[in-house]
Amino acid sequence: MDKKYIVDGYYPTIGVECHVQLKTATKLFAGVGNDARDAAPNTLISPLCIGLPGTLPVLNEAVIPLSIKAGLALKAKIAKISHFDRKHYFYPDLPLGYQITQYERPIIFDGTVEALLPNKESVHVRIERAHLEADAGKSNHPEGADYSLVDLNRAGTPLLEIVSGPDMHNAQEVKAYVYELYLLMKYADVSDVDLYHGNMRFDVNVSVSKDPNKLGTRSETKNLNSFRSVEKTVDYEIKRQIELLKKSKPIVQETRGWDDAKQKTFSQRTKEDAHDYRYFPDPDIPPITITDEEVAIIAKDMPILPSALRDHFIELGLDDASVATLVDDPNLAAIVRYVQEGHDKKTAHTIANWCLGELTRRVNDNEISWQEVANVIPYLVELASMVDEAKVSSTAAKELLINCVKHNKDPLALAKELDLLQVSDESELVLIVEQVLSQQPKAVNDVKNGELKVIGFLVGQVMKASKGKANPETVQMLIKSQLGV
Ligand code: MN
């Protein structure tokens, strides 16, 4: 028990369940489309999704390699045998009358996630299990209407429910964990991880206790789909529960929701215990078997994961925020990592900065894509060395950068074409300097009278006259020598 977690004499404990929507083309047990984002209600349904008698589920085997990848990303064990159970409950959006899920033998168990905290420490979260299950449909309650609408497009969508241990003790740790989980699923490439569309939904279990060795009664706040609402829920629940206990009022074991407008949680229903669900093995679906060979084949192709990437990018000398931005986008991270692996630190650092600045801006404006950037990596390397050798100014480099990505063209050829090579011929530059000095008698006088900061102005004039092609340091040197200061 760590004293730093204690709030008002109470020790909070938090565990998280996360439903991740797997990115298969079709549903878990039926051959209908899975992406309901743009579909009209009840158009992605099969007889099974609406629970018609006589329909039989057939496992979509595409979920197996996706589960293995997720399990590897969670540093977990992959079950050699797992099977599906029926979890019985009645709800209008569940026409089968039961959810097909894995209860006794989940496909993934015993994993860990190391989540990075803002103070650079990390929180170690155990993954107890992750099981496959079919999603339910969706009930809509139109405002003011005396009826509800049911949309079964989502019924039967494959979910991986990842269950953490009760290993977090404040909102910051929970936020770090859910974000790391999001990154892991994104890098493992098992889900579209579109939080807005509910591709990842978090259920947050919070309890507080005077005795750190004993868990208090918990509340479960369900279906949070933003990192921020997860963080707010944890803070709110810790406070709410402590206030109740201080007044000697009991905490009810219940399911709650988060009201984003009111920034508070509210009671939805008292929580069922497992025995209420009458779980039993689904007799229609054979167990899933996975061999070591299957796991080994997938393990060989696993991408580098966020924590290892972070270590690499820190070696480049980037600051924490830049490292975090790179790691947040696997496409961006892959480009920088590729450059880093094949080139010196300075080149990689320059290209990382271009990626984080100018290129991110253009990608966000839909002017270019990361794929187009990835296609011209050798040109970016060439451009970095042109800057290094002062062949082009840093301003000109930005223009070349964007052009070489857009047109897939060699930066040296482009620089010639666009007349952006720095004037390296000093005699030409001397002429420009002389001309500018003759046009600026007042500034020249000021400098001669000791106002050295005016030199900056003259450098600017020369740069302008050279159309940005002069090297500013050389220009300054020439002005100083001409004016004898
Ligand atoms: Mn579930």
Coordinates of C-alpha atoms and ligand atoms in Angstrom, one line a residue:
M1 CA 0.0 0.0 0.0
D2 CA 1.4 3.4 -1.0
K3 CA 0.4 6.3 1.3
K4 CA 0.4 8.7 -1.6
Y5 CA -2.9 7.3 -2.9
I6 CA -4.8 8.0 0.3
V7 CA -7.7 10.5 -0.1
D8 CA -9.2 11.8 3.1
G9 CA -8.2 8.6 4.9
Y10 CA -9.6 6.3 2.2
Y11 CA -7.7 4.1 -0.2
P12 CA -9.2 4.0 -3.7
T13 CA -8.9 0.9 -6.0
I14 CA -9.8 0.9 -9.6
G15 CA -10.0 -1.8 -12.3
V16 CA -11.1 -1.4 -15.9
E17 CA -12.9 -3.6 -18.4
C18 CA -12.5 -2.6 -22.0
H19 CA -14.5 -3.8 -24.9
V20 CA -12.5 -3.6 -28.1
Q21 CA -14.3 -4.0 -31.4
L22 CA -12.2 -6.3 -33.6
K23 CA -11.8 -5.2 -37.2
T24 CA -13.2 -8.2 -39.1
A25 CA -15.2 -7.7 -42.3
T26 CA -18.1 -9.7 -40.9
K27 CA -19.7 -10.5 -37.5
L28 CA -18.5 -13.0 -34.9
F29 CA -21.0 -15.7 -35.9
A30 CA -22.8 -14.5 -39.0
G31 CA -21.6 -13.5 -42.5
V32 CA -23.0 -10.0 -42.5
G33 CA -21.0 -6.7 -42.5
N34 CA -19.5 -5.4 -39.4
D35 CA -18.9 -1.7 -40.0
A36 CA -22.2 -0.1 -38.9
R37 CA -20.8 3.5 -38.9
D38 CA -22.6 4.6 -42.1
A39 CA -25.3 1.9 -42.3
A40 CA -29.0 2.6 -41.9
P41 CA -30.5 1.0 -38.8
N42 CA -31.2 -2.8 -39.1
T43 CA -29.6 -3.2 -42.5
L44 CA -26.6 -5.3 -41.3
I45 CA -28.5 -8.2 -39.9
S46 CA -28.9 -11.9 -40.5
P47 CA -31.5 -14.3 -39.1
L48 CA -29.0 -15.1 -36.3
C49 CA -28.6 -11.5 -35.3
I50 CA -32.3 -11.2 -34.7
G51 CA -32.4 -14.6 -32.9
L52 CA -34.7 -16.5 -35.3
P53 CA -35.3 -20.1 -34.2
G54 CA -33.3 -22.7 -36.0
T55 CA -30.3 -20.4 -36.8
L56 CA -26.9 -21.6 -35.8
P57 CA -23.7 -19.6 -35.1
V58 CA -20.6 -20.4 -37.1
L59 CA -17.4 -18.8 -35.7
N60 CA -15.7 -16.2 -37.9
E61 CA -12.1 -17.5 -37.8
A62 CA -10.7 -14.1 -38.6
V63 CA -11.0 -13.3 -34.9
I64 CA -8.4 -15.9 -34.0
P65 CA -5.3 -14.2 -35.4
L66 CA -6.6 -10.9 -34.2
S67 CA -6.9 -12.2 -30.7
I68 CA -3.4 -13.7 -30.8
K69 CA -2.0 -10.3 -31.9
A70 CA -3.9 -8.6 -29.1
G71 CA -2.7 -11.2 -26.6
L72 CA 0.9 -10.7 -27.7
A73 CA 0.6 -6.9 -27.4
L74 CA -0.7 -7.5 -23.8
K75 CA 2.3 -9.8 -23.0
A76 CA -0.3 -12.4 -22.2
K77 CA -0.7 -16.1 -22.5
I78 CA -2.8 -17.4 -25.4
A79 CA -5.2 -20.3 -24.4
K80 CA -4.6 -23.5 -26.3
I81 CA -8.3 -24.2 -25.8
S82 CA -11.0 -21.7 -25.1
H83 CA -14.7 -22.0 -25.5
F84 CA -17.9 -20.0 -25.7
D85 CA -20.6 -19.8 -23.0
R86 CA -24.1 -18.4 -23.0
K87 CA -24.7 -15.5 -20.6
H88 CA -28.5 -15.2 -20.1
Y89 CA -30.3 -12.0 -19.6
F90 CA -33.2 -10.2 -21.2
Y91 CA -32.9 -6.9 -23.0
P92 CA -34.7 -5.6 -26.1
D93 CA -31.4 -5.3 -27.9
L94 CA -30.6 -8.9 -27.3
P95 CA -33.1 -11.0 -29.2
L96 CA -31.2 -14.3 -28.6
G97 CA -32.0 -14.0 -24.9
Y98 CA -28.3 -14.6 -24.1
Q99 CA -25.0 -13.2 -25.0
I100 CA -22.4 -15.5 -26.6
T101 CA -19.2 -14.9 -24.6
Q102 CA -16.3 -16.7 -23.1
Y103 CA -16.7 -17.2 -19.3
E104 CA -14.8 -20.2 -18.0
R105 CA -12.0 -20.3 -20.6
P106 CA -11.1 -17.0 -22.2
I107 CA -8.8 -16.9 -25.2
I108 CA -6.2 -14.7 -23.5
F109 CA -5.1 -14.6 -19.8
D110 CA -2.3 -13.4 -17.5
G111 CA -0.9 -10.4 -19.3
T112 CA 0.6 -7.0 -18.2
V113 CA 0.5 -3.5 -19.4
E114 CA 3.1 -0.9 -18.4
A115 CA 1.5 2.5 -18.7
L116 CA 3.7 5.6 -18.8
L117 CA 2.7 8.4 -16.2
P118 CA 3.4 12.1 -16.8
N119 CA 6.2 12.0 -14.2
K120 CA 7.9 9.3 -16.3
E121 CA 7.2 6.6 -13.7
S122 CA 4.9 3.8 -14.9
V123 CA 2.0 1.9 -13.5
H124 CA 2.1 -1.8 -13.8
V125 CA -1.4 -3.2 -14.6
R126 CA -2.1 -6.9 -14.7
I127 CA -4.4 -8.2 -17.4
E128 CA -6.4 -10.9 -15.8
R129 CA -8.1 -12.1 -19.0
A130 CA -9.4 -11.1 -22.4
H131 CA -12.3 -12.9 -23.8
L132 CA -14.2 -12.9 -27.1
E133 CA -17.9 -12.1 -27.1
A134 CA -20.7 -10.9 -29.4
D135 CA -21.9 -7.3 -29.0
A136 CA -25.6 -6.6 -28.3
G137 CA -27.7 -4.2 -30.4
K138 CA -28.4 -0.7 -29.5
S139 CA -31.6 0.8 -28.0
N140 CA -32.4 4.4 -28.9
H141 CA -34.8 6.4 -26.8
P142 CA -36.0 9.3 -28.9
E143 CA -36.5 12.4 -26.8
G144 CA -40.1 13.0 -25.7
A145 CA -41.3 9.8 -27.4
D146 CA -43.2 7.1 -25.5
Y147 CA -41.4 4.3 -27.3
S148 CA -37.8 3.1 -27.9
L149 CA -36.1 2.0 -31.1
V150 CA -33.9 -1.0 -31.4
D151 CA -31.1 -1.1 -34.0
L152 CA -29.5 -4.6 -34.3
N153 CA -26.7 -3.6 -36.7
R154 CA -24.2 -4.0 -33.9
A155 CA -25.7 -7.2 -32.6
G156 CA -23.1 -9.9 -33.1
T157 CA -20.1 -7.6 -33.7
P158 CA -16.9 -9.3 -32.4
L159 CA -15.6 -7.8 -29.2
L160 CA -12.5 -8.6 -27.2
E161 CA -13.2 -7.7 -23.5
I162 CA -9.9 -6.9 -21.7
V163 CA -10.2 -7.2 -17.9
S164 CA -7.5 -5.5 -15.8
G165 CA -6.6 -6.4 -12.3
P166 CA -7.6 -3.9 -9.5
D167 CA -4.2 -2.3 -9.9
M168 CA -4.8 1.4 -10.2
H169 CA -5.4 3.8 -7.4
N170 CA -6.0 7.3 -8.9
A171 CA -7.5 8.9 -12.1
Q172 CA -4.1 9.6 -13.5
E173 CA -3.1 6.0 -13.5
V174 CA -6.3 4.9 -15.0
K175 CA -6.0 7.5 -17.8
A176 CA -2.5 6.3 -18.5
Y177 CA -3.6 2.7 -18.6
V178 CA -6.6 3.2 -21.0
Y179 CA -4.4 5.3 -23.3
E180 CA -1.7 2.7 -23.4
L181 CA -4.3 0.0 -24.1
Y182 CA -5.6 2.2 -26.9
L183 CA -2.1 2.5 -28.3
L184 CA -1.5 -1.3 -28.0
M185 CA -4.6 -2.2 -29.9
K186 CA -3.8 0.4 -32.5
Y187 CA -0.2 -0.9 -33.0
A188 CA -1.4 -4.6 -32.9
D189 CA -3.8 -3.5 -35.6
V190 CA -6.7 -5.5 -34.3
S191 CA -9.3 -2.7 -34.2
D192 CA -10.0 0.6 -35.9
V193 CA -9.8 2.1 -32.3
D194 CA -12.3 4.8 -33.3
L195 CA -13.4 5.9 -29.8
Y196 CA -16.0 8.2 -31.1
H197 CA -17.8 5.4 -32.8
G198 CA -17.5 3.1 -29.8
N199 CA -14.7 0.9 -31.1
M200 CA -13.3 0.9 -27.5
R201 CA -15.6 1.3 -24.6
F202 CA -14.4 1.4 -21.0
D203 CA -16.2 0.1 -17.9
V204 CA -14.6 1.5 -14.7
N205 CA -14.8 -0.2 -11.4
V206 CA -14.1 2.1 -8.4
S207 CA -14.1 1.3 -4.7
V208 CA -12.7 3.0 -1.7
S209 CA -11.7 1.5 1.7
K210 CA -10.4 2.6 5.1
D211 CA -8.5 -0.7 5.2
P212 CA -6.1 -1.0 2.2
N213 CA -6.0 -4.7 2.5
K214 CA -9.8 -5.0 2.0
L215 CA -11.7 -3.9 -1.0
G216 CA -14.7 -1.7 -0.5
T217 CA -18.0 -2.1 -2.3
R218 CA -17.5 -1.1 -5.9
S219 CA -19.5 0.8 -8.4
E220 CA -19.2 0.1 -12.1
T221 CA -19.6 3.0 -14.5
K222 CA -20.2 1.6 -18.0
N223 CA -19.6 2.5 -21.6
L224 CA -17.2 5.4 -21.4
N225 CA -15.8 6.2 -24.8
S226 CA -13.3 8.9 -24.1
F227 CA -10.1 9.1 -22.0
R228 CA -11.4 12.3 -20.4
S229 CA -14.7 10.7 -19.3
V230 CA -12.8 7.8 -17.8
E231 CA -10.6 10.2 -15.8
K232 CA -13.5 12.3 -14.7
T233 CA -15.5 9.3 -13.7
V234 CA -12.8 8.0 -11.4
D235 CA -12.4 11.3 -9.7
Y236 CA -16.1 11.7 -9.3
E237 CA -16.7 8.2 -7.9
I238 CA -13.8 8.4 -5.4
K239 CA -15.3 11.6 -4.1
R240 CA -18.9 10.4 -4.1
Q241 CA -18.1 7.2 -2.3
I242 CA -16.0 8.9 0.4
E243 CA -18.7 11.4 1.1
L244 CA -21.3 8.6 1.5
L245 CA -19.0 6.6 3.8
K246 CA -18.2 9.7 5.9
K247 CA -22.0 10.1 6.5
S248 CA -22.1 6.3 7.4
K249 CA -24.3 5.7 4.3
P250 CA -23.8 2.4 2.5
I251 CA -22.3 2.1 -1.0
V252 CA -24.6 0.2 -3.3
Q253 CA -23.1 -2.3 -5.7
E254 CA -24.5 -1.0 -8.9
T255 CA -24.0 -0.1 -12.5
R256 CA -23.7 3.6 -13.2
G257 CA -23.5 5.8 -16.3
W258 CA -21.6 9.0 -16.9
D259 CA -23.6 12.2 -17.7
D260 CA -21.2 14.3 -19.7
A261 CA -23.4 17.4 -19.6
K262 CA -23.7 17.3 -15.8
Q263 CA -20.1 15.9 -15.3
K264 CA -21.4 13.3 -12.9
T265 CA -22.2 9.6 -12.7
F266 CA -25.8 8.4 -12.1
S267 CA -27.3 5.1 -11.0
Q268 CA -28.6 2.8 -13.8
R269 CA -29.4 -0.5 -12.1
T270 CA -28.2 -2.7 -9.3
K271 CA -25.5 -5.0 -10.4
E272 CA -26.2 -8.6 -11.1
D273 CA -23.8 -11.3 -9.7
A274 CA -22.4 -13.9 -12.1
H275 CA -24.8 -16.6 -10.8
D276 CA -27.7 -14.5 -12.0
Y277 CA -26.7 -15.1 -15.6
R278 CA -27.0 -18.9 -15.6
Y279 CA -23.8 -19.3 -17.6
F280 CA -23.3 -22.6 -19.4
P281 CA -21.2 -23.8 -22.4
D282 CA -22.7 -23.0 -25.7
P283 CA -23.5 -26.4 -27.3
D284 CA -23.6 -25.0 -30.8
I285 CA -20.0 -23.8 -31.0
P286 CA -16.9 -26.0 -30.9
P287 CA -14.0 -24.9 -28.8
I288 CA -11.3 -22.7 -30.3
T289 CA -7.9 -24.5 -30.4
I290 CA -4.7 -22.6 -31.0
T291 CA -1.2 -24.2 -31.4
D292 CA 2.2 -22.9 -30.4
E293 CA 3.1 -22.8 -34.1
E294 CA 0.2 -20.5 -34.9
V295 CA 1.2 -18.2 -32.2
A296 CA 4.9 -18.3 -33.3
I297 CA 4.0 -17.4 -36.9
I298 CA 2.1 -14.3 -35.7
A299 CA 4.7 -13.4 -33.1
K300 CA 7.3 -13.2 -35.9
D301 CA 5.4 -10.4 -37.6
M302 CA 4.4 -8.4 -34.6
P303 CA 5.2 -4.7 -35.0
I304 CA 7.4 -2.8 -32.6
L305 CA 5.2 -1.7 -29.7
P306 CA 4.8 1.8 -28.1
S307 CA 7.1 1.4 -25.1
A308 CA 10.1 0.2 -27.2
L309 CA 9.4 3.0 -29.7
R310 CA 9.5 5.6 -27.0
D311 CA 12.9 4.4 -25.8
H312 CA 14.2 4.7 -29.4
F313 CA 12.8 8.2 -29.9
I314 CA 14.2 9.4 -26.6
E315 CA 17.6 8.4 -27.9
L316 CA 17.1 10.9 -30.7
G317 CA 17.0 13.7 -28.1
L318 CA 13.4 14.6 -28.7
D319 CA 11.4 16.1 -25.8
D320 CA 8.6 14.1 -24.1
A321 CA 5.8 15.8 -26.0
S322 CA 7.4 15.2 -29.4
V323 CA 8.0 11.5 -28.5
A324 CA 4.4 11.2 -27.4
T325 CA 3.1 12.7 -30.6
L326 CA 5.2 10.4 -32.7
V327 CA 4.1 7.3 -30.8
D328 CA 0.5 8.3 -31.0
D329 CA 0.5 7.8 -34.8
P330 CA 1.9 4.5 -36.0
N331 CA 2.3 5.8 -39.6
L332 CA 4.3 8.7 -38.4
A333 CA 6.3 6.7 -35.9
A334 CA 7.2 4.1 -38.6
I335 CA 8.7 6.8 -40.9
V336 CA 10.9 8.3 -38.2
R337 CA 11.9 4.9 -36.9
Y338 CA 12.9 3.8 -40.5
V339 CA 15.1 6.8 -40.9
Q340 CA 16.6 6.3 -37.5
E341 CA 17.5 2.8 -38.2
G342 CA 19.4 3.6 -41.4
H343 CA 20.9 7.0 -40.8
D344 CA 22.8 9.2 -38.3
K345 CA 21.1 10.8 -35.3
K346 CA 21.3 14.3 -36.8
T347 CA 19.5 13.3 -40.0
A348 CA 16.8 11.4 -38.0
H349 CA 16.4 14.4 -35.7
T350 CA 15.9 16.8 -38.6
I351 CA 13.4 14.6 -40.3
A352 CA 11.5 13.9 -37.1
N353 CA 11.1 17.7 -36.6
W354 CA 9.9 18.0 -40.2
C355 CA 7.4 15.2 -39.5
L356 CA 6.2 16.8 -36.3
G357 CA 5.9 20.3 -37.7
E358 CA 5.4 21.1 -41.4
L359 CA 4.4 17.6 -42.5
T360 CA 1.9 17.0 -39.7
R361 CA 0.3 20.3 -40.6
R362 CA 0.0 19.4 -44.3
V363 CA -1.3 15.9 -43.5
N364 CA -3.9 17.4 -41.2
D365 CA -4.9 19.7 -44.0
N366 CA -5.3 16.7 -46.3
E367 CA -2.7 18.1 -48.6
I368 CA -0.5 15.1 -48.4
S369 CA -0.6 11.7 -46.7
W370 CA 1.9 9.8 -44.5
Q371 CA 2.0 7.2 -47.3
E372 CA 3.3 9.8 -49.7
V373 CA 5.9 10.9 -47.1
A374 CA 6.9 7.3 -46.6
N375 CA 7.4 7.0 -50.4
V376 CA 10.1 9.7 -50.5
I377 CA 12.2 8.9 -47.4
P378 CA 15.4 8.8 -49.5
Y379 CA 14.6 12.4 -50.7
L380 CA 14.0 13.6 -47.2
V381 CA 17.4 12.2 -46.2
E382 CA 19.0 14.0 -49.2
L383 CA 17.3 17.3 -48.3
A384 CA 18.5 17.0 -44.7
S385 CA 22.1 16.8 -45.9
M386 CA 21.5 19.7 -48.3
V387 CA 20.5 21.8 -45.2
D388 CA 23.4 20.5 -43.3
E389 CA 25.8 21.5 -46.1
A390 CA 24.1 24.9 -46.3
K391 CA 23.1 24.3 -49.9
V392 CA 19.6 25.6 -49.0
S393 CA 18.3 27.8 -46.2
S394 CA 15.9 26.3 -43.7
T395 CA 13.1 28.4 -45.2
A396 CA 13.8 27.1 -48.6
A397 CA 14.0 23.5 -47.2
K398 CA 10.4 23.8 -46.0
E399 CA 9.3 24.7 -49.5
L400 CA 11.4 21.9 -51.0
L401 CA 10.1 19.5 -48.4
I402 CA 6.5 19.9 -49.3
N403 CA 7.2 19.9 -53.0
C404 CA 9.3 16.8 -53.0
V405 CA 6.6 14.9 -51.1
K406 CA 3.8 16.2 -53.4
H407 CA 5.6 15.5 -56.6
N408 CA 7.8 12.6 -55.6
K409 CA 10.8 14.5 -56.9
D410 CA 14.5 14.8 -56.1
P411 CA 15.1 17.9 -53.8
L412 CA 18.3 19.0 -55.6
A413 CA 16.6 19.0 -59.0
L414 CA 13.7 20.8 -57.4
A415 CA 16.0 23.4 -55.8
K416 CA 17.5 24.1 -59.1
E417 CA 14.2 24.3 -60.8
L418 CA 12.7 26.6 -58.2
D419 CA 16.0 28.6 -57.9
L420 CA 16.4 28.0 -54.2
L421 CA 20.0 27.0 -54.0
Q422 CA 21.9 29.3 -51.7
V423 CA 24.3 31.8 -53.3
S424 CA 27.5 30.1 -52.5
D425 CA 29.5 32.2 -54.9
E426 CA 30.8 34.9 -52.5
S427 CA 31.6 37.5 -55.2
E428 CA 28.0 37.5 -56.3
L429 CA 27.0 37.9 -52.7
V430 CA 29.5 40.7 -52.2
L431 CA 27.8 42.6 -55.0
I432 CA 24.4 42.3 -53.4
V433 CA 25.7 43.4 -50.1
E434 CA 27.4 46.5 -51.6
Q435 CA 24.2 47.4 -53.4
V436 CA 22.1 47.1 -50.3
L437 CA 24.5 49.1 -48.2
S438 CA 24.5 51.9 -50.8
Q439 CA 20.7 52.0 -50.6
Q440 CA 20.6 52.2 -46.8
P441 CA 22.8 55.2 -45.8
K442 CA 21.0 55.8 -42.5
A443 CA 21.3 52.2 -41.3
V444 CA 24.9 52.2 -42.4
N445 CA 25.6 55.3 -40.4
D446 CA 23.8 53.9 -37.3
V447 CA 26.0 50.8 -37.4
K448 CA 29.1 52.9 -37.8
N449 CA 28.0 55.0 -34.8
G450 CA 27.9 51.8 -32.7
E451 CA 24.3 50.7 -33.0
L452 CA 25.2 47.1 -33.8
K453 CA 21.7 45.7 -33.6
V454 CA 20.9 47.5 -36.9
I455 CA 23.1 44.9 -38.6
G456 CA 20.2 42.5 -38.2
F457 CA 18.1 44.8 -40.3
L458 CA 20.8 45.0 -43.0
V459 CA 21.1 41.2 -43.0
G460 CA 17.4 41.0 -43.6
Q461 CA 17.6 43.4 -46.5
V462 CA 20.4 41.4 -48.1
M463 CA 18.4 38.2 -47.6
K464 CA 15.4 39.8 -49.3
A465 CA 17.6 41.0 -52.2
S466 CA 19.0 37.5 -52.6
K467 CA 15.5 36.1 -52.6
G468 CA 16.4 34.1 -49.5
K469 CA 19.2 32.2 -51.2
A470 CA 22.0 33.7 -49.2
N471 CA 23.4 32.1 -46.1
P472 CA 22.6 34.6 -43.2
E473 CA 25.8 33.9 -41.4
T474 CA 27.9 34.7 -44.4
V475 CA 25.9 37.8 -45.1
Q476 CA 26.5 39.1 -41.6
M477 CA 30.2 38.5 -41.9
L478 CA 30.4 40.3 -45.2
I479 CA 28.4 43.4 -43.9
K480 CA 30.7 43.5 -40.8
S481 CA 33.8 43.4 -42.9
Q482 CA 32.6 46.0 -45.3
L483 CA 31.6 48.4 -42.6
G484 CA 34.7 47.6 -40.6
V485 CA 32.9 46.7 -37.3
Ligands
MN1 MN -18.7 -7.7 -21.9

